[in-house]
Every structure is written in structure tokens, then in C-alpha cells.
Tab-separated table of C-alpha atoms in Angstrom:
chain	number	residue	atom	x	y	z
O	560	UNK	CA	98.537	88.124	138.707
O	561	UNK	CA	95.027	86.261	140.065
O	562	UNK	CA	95.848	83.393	137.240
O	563	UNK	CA	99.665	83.160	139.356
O	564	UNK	CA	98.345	83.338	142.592
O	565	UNK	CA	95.670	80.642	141.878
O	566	UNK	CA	98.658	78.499	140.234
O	567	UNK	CA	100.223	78.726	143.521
O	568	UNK	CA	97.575	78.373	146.082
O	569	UNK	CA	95.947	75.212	143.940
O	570	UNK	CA	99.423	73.641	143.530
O	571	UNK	CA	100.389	74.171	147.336
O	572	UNK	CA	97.591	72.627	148.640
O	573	UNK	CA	96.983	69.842	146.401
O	574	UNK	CA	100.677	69.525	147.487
O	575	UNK	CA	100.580	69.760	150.980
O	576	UNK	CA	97.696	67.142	150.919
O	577	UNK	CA	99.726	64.899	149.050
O	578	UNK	CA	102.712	64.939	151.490
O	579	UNK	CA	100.897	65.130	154.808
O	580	UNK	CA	98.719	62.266	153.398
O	581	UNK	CA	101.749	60.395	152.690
O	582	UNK	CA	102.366	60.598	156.621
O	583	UNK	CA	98.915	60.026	158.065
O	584	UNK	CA	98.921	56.615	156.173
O	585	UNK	CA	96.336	57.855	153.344
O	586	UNK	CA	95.800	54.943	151.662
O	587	UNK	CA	97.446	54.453	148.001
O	588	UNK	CA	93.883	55.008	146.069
O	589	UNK	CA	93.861	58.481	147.637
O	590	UNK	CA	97.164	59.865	147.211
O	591	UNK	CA	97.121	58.334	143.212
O	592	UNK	CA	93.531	60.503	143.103
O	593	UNK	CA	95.461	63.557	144.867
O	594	UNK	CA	98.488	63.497	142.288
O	595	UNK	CA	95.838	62.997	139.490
O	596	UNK	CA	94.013	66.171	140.672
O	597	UNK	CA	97.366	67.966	140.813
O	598	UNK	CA	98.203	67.194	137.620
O	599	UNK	CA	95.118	68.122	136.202
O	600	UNK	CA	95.244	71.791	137.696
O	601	UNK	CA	98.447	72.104	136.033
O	602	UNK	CA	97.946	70.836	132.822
O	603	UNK	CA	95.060	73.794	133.119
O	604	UNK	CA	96.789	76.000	134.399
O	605	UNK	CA	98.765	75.846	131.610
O	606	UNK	CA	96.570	75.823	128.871
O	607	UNK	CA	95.494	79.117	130.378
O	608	UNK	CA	99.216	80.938	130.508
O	609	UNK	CA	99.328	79.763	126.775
O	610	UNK	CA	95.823	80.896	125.994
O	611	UNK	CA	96.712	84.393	127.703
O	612	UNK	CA	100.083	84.601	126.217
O	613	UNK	CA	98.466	84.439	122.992
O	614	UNK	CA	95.872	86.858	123.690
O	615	UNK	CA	98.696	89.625	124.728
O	616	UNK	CA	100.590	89.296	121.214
O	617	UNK	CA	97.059	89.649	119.595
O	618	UNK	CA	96.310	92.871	121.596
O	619	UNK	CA	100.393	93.744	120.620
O	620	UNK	CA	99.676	93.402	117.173
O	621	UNK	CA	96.398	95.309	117.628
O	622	UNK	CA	98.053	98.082	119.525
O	623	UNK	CA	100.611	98.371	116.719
O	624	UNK	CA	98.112	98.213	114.044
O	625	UNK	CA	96.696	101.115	115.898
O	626	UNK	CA	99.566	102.858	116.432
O	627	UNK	CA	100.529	102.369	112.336
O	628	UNK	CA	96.841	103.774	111.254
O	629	UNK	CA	97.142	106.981	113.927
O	630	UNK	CA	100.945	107.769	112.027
O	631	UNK	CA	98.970	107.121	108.550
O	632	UNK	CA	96.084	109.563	109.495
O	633	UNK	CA	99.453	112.352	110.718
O	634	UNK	CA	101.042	111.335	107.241
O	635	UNK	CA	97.794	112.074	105.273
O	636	UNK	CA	96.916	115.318	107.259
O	637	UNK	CA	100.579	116.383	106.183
O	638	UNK	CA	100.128	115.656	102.466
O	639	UNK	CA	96.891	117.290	102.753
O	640	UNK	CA	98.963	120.790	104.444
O	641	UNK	CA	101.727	120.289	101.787
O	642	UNK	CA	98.935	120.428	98.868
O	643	UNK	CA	97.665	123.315	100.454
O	644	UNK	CA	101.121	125.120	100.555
O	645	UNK	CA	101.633	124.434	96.755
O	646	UNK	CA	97.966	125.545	95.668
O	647	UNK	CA	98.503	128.782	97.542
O	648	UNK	CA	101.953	129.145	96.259
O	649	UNK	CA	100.557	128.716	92.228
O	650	UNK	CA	97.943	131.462	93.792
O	651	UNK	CA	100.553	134.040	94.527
O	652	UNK	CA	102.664	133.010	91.956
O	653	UNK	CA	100.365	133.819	89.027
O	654	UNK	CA	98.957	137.068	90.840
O	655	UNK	CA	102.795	138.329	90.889
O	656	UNK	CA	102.666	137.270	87.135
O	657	UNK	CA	99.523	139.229	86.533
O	658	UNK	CA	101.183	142.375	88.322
O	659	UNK	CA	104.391	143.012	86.322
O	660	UNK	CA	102.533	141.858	83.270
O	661	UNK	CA	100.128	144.973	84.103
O	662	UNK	CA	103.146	147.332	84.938
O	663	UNK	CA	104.868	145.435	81.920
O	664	UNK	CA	101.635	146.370	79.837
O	665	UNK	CA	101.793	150.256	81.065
O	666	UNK	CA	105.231	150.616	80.668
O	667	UNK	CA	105.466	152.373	83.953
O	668	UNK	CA	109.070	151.240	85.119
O	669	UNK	CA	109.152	153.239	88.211
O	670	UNK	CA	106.637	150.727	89.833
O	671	UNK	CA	107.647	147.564	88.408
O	672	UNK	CA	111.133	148.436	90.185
O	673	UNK	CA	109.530	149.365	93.678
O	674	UNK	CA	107.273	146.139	93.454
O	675	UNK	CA	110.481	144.184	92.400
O	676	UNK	CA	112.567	145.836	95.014
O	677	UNK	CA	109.695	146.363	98.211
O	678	UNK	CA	107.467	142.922	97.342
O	679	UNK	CA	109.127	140.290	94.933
O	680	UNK	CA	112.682	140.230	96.700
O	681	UNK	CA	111.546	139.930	99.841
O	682	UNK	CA	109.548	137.473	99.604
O	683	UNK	CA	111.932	135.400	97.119
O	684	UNK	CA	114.444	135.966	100.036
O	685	UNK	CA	111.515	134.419	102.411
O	686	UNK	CA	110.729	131.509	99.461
O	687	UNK	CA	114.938	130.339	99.442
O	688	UNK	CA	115.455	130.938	103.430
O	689	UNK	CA	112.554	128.351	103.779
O	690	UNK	CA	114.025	125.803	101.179
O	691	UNK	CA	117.503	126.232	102.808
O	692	UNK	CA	115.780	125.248	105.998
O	693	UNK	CA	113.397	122.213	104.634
O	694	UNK	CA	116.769	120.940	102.653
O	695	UNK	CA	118.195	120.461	106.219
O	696	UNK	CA	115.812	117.886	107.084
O	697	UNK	CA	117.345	115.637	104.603
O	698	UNK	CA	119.826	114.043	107.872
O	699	UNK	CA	116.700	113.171	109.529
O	700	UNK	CA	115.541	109.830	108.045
O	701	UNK	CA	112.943	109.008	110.670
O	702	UNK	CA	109.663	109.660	109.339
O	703	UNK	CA	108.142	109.970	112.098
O	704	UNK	CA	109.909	112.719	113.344
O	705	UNK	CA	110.755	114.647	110.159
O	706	UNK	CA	107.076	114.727	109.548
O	707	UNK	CA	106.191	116.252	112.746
O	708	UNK	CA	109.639	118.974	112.048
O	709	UNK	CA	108.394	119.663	108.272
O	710	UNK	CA	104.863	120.170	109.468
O	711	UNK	CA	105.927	122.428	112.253
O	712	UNK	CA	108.554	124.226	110.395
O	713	UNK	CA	106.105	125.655	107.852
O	714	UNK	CA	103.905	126.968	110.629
O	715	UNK	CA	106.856	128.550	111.863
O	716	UNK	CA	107.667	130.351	108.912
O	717	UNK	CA	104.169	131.319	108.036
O	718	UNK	CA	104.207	132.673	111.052
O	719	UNK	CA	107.332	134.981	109.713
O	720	UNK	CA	109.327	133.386	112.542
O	721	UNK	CA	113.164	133.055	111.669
O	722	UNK	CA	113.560	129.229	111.879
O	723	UNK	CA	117.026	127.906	112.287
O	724	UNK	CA	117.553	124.288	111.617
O	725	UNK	CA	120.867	122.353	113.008
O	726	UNK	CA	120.995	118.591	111.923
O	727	UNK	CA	124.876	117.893	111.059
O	728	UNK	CA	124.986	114.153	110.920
O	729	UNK	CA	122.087	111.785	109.438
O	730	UNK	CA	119.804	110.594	112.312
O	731	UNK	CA	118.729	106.925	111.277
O	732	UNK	CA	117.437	105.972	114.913
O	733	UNK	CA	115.859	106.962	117.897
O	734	UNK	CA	115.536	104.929	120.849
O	735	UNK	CA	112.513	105.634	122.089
O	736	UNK	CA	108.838	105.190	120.986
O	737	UNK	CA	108.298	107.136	118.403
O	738	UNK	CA	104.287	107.776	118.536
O	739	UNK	CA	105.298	109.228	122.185
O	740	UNK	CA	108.355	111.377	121.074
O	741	UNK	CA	106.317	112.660	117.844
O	742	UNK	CA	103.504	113.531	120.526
O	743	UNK	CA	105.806	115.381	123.082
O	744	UNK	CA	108.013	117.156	120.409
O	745	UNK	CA	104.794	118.493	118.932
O	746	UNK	CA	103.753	119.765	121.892
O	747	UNK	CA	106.945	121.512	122.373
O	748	UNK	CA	107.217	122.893	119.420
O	749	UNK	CA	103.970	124.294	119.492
O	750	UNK	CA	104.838	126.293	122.661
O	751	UNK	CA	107.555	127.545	121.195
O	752	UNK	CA	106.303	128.988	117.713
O	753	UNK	CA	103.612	130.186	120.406
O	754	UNK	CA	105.734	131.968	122.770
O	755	UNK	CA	108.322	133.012	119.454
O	756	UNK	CA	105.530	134.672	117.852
O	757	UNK	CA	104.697	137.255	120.670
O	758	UNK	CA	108.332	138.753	120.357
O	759	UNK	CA	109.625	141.059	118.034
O	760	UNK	CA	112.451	139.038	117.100
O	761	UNK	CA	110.117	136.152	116.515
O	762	UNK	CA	113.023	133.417	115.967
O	763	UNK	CA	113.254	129.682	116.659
O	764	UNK	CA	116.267	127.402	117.060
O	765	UNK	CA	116.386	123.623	116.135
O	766	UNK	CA	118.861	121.366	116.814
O	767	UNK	CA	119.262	117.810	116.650
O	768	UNK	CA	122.388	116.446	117.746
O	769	UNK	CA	123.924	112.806	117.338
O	770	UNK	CA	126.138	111.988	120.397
O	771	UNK	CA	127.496	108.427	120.106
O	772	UNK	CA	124.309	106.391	120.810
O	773	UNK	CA	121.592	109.169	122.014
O	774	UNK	CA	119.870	111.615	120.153
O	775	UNK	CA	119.928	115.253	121.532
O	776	UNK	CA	116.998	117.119	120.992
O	777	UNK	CA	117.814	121.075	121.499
O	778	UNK	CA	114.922	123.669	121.159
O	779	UNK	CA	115.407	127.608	121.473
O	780	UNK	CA	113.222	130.508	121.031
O	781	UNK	CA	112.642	134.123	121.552
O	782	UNK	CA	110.163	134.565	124.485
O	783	UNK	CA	108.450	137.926	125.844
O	784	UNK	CA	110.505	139.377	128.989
């Protein structure tokens, strides 16, 4: 805005001296000097719009560079959650190995059917409910976005919230920055499995809807009265 409005003021006065000197008989030495000055300001002038134009799409590129290592630091935090999940899954999964082998081992039936029925099923139940509801996120193929929904979806169901997942059509676009959107629906999403998990029913409802050209985003969730 200064660089404009010292275009403007430069270019009107150097102009205005031009004209009125054309009237008050300036003689032909000063008016060539006046349009040589004028000239000269703009040929700066201009150098310096080009100069700053290219130091915008530098700081564009930089901001975007920025933007693509802050996603790549959310991508490797999630990789690092999802290795977590699988170690502590192999943990479980050989200690319920090492149980019914012991009950196996004593031959004592009666327990190995009450562990099967009160402990295994249950959480097998929990295990498929939570597949069914990662499978979901197969529509959604903006990364952004299904990373933040993946990430927060296991939290949810750690939590032993019941997580409902809605996304009918595949989602392919979103018009809208997506660092800000993957911000916000974090945000939202963490008051919700917040607020969810201080009720007894504990559930959460996620929707994403494709109308026409907009994506709906529709979040639900048990609250205390």
C-alpha cells in the first residue's frame, strides 16, 4: 500500500509539473528533464512491484512448504499412535493366548467357558465394531481429514464410546483449506469424545455428507443433562 501510494503521489506531481510547465512557458530543456525524471520513477517503480511480486510467491511457497512439513509431523505422530495400537494389541493378544493355554493346560472347562463367554467375546465384539467403523473411512479419500477421523476415532473407542460413522458416497474434495478444517474438526471432535465420555451412554455420531458441491460435516454426541 506505501509502494502504491508513492507510485501515485511521485507520478502526479512529476505530472502536474510537466503540464503546468507546459503552460507557464517552461522552456523545452526543462520539460524533456521533467518527462525524463518521470520516466525514471516508473521504470523504478516497477522494478519494485516485480521485485515484491516475487518476494510474495517465495513467502507462498514458504508458507506451503510449512504448511506440507506441519501435515508430515500429524502424519508421523499418527503412524507413531497406529504402532502403538498394534504393539498393545500383540500384548493382549498373546496374554489371552497364555490364559486358555493355562485353563487348556488344567483342563478346567468351567473357566475357559466364563473367560470365553464374560472376556474374549466381548471384547472380539469391541475388536469387529471398531473395524466395521475404520472400514467406513474408506469414502473419505482426503488425507488430511481421514487422518484427523482415524486418529480421533480410536480415542473414541478406547474411550469405550459407541462411535457411529456415516460416509455414504466417496468424498474426493473439500473446498476449503484443509490445515484450517483439520485444525477446527479436531477441536470439535475433541469436545465431543470429551463431553460423550461423561455420560452413561457414552456414544458419538459422525457423519459426512456429499450434497452436490459442499461437504456436510454432521457431529452428534451424548452430553450430561
Amino acid at each position: 500500500k506505501l509502494l502504491l501510494i508513492s507510485t501515485t503521489v511521485g507520478s502526479c506531481t512529476l505530472l502536474f509539473n510537466i503540464i503546468w510547465g507546459s503552460y507557464s512557458d517552461y522552456p523545452t530543456e526543462i520539460l524533456l528533464f521533467n518527462g525524463a525524471l518521470f520516466f525514471a520513477l516508473a521504470l523504478t517503480h516497477l522494478l519494485q512491484y516485480m521485485n515484491l511480486y516475487r518476494t510474495m510467491q517465495e513467502n507462498q511457497r514458504l508458507a506451503l512448504r510449512e504448511q506440507a512439513r506441519e501435515k508430515l509431523s500429524e502424519y508421523t505422530a499418527q503412524l507413531e499412535n497406529h504402532y502403538q495400537e498394534i504393539r498393545r494389541f500383540k500384548h493382549d493378544y498373546m496374554n489371552l493366548l497364555s490364559t486358555l493355554n493355562g485353563f487348556i493346560q488344567e483342563g478346567d472347562m468351567e473357566r475357559l467357558r466364563s473367560f470365553f463367554e464374560c472376556q474374549l467375546l466381548p471384547e472380539s465384539r469391541l475388536l469387529l465394531d471398531r473395524d466395521s467403523v475404520i472400514a467406513r473411512l474408506g469414502n473419505m479419500k482426503v488425507l488430511e481429514v481421514k487422518g484427523v477421523l482415524y486418529t480421533k476415532i480410536l480415542v473414541a473407542i478406547n474411550a469405550n464410546l459407541q462411535v457411529e460413522l456415516e460416509i455414504s458416497d466417496p468424498i474426493d474434495r473439500v473446498d476449503m483449506n484443509l490445515l484450517t478444517l483439520s485444525r477446527v474438526l479436531g477441536i470439535y471432535l475433541d469436545n465431543a469424545i470429551e463431553a460423550a465420555g461423561q455420560t452413561a451412554e457414552g456414544r458419538l455420531r459422525i457423519a459426512l455428507i456429499k450434497d452436490e458441491d459442499r461437504v456436510v460435516f454432521h457431529l452428534a454426541n451424548s452430553t450430561p443433562p
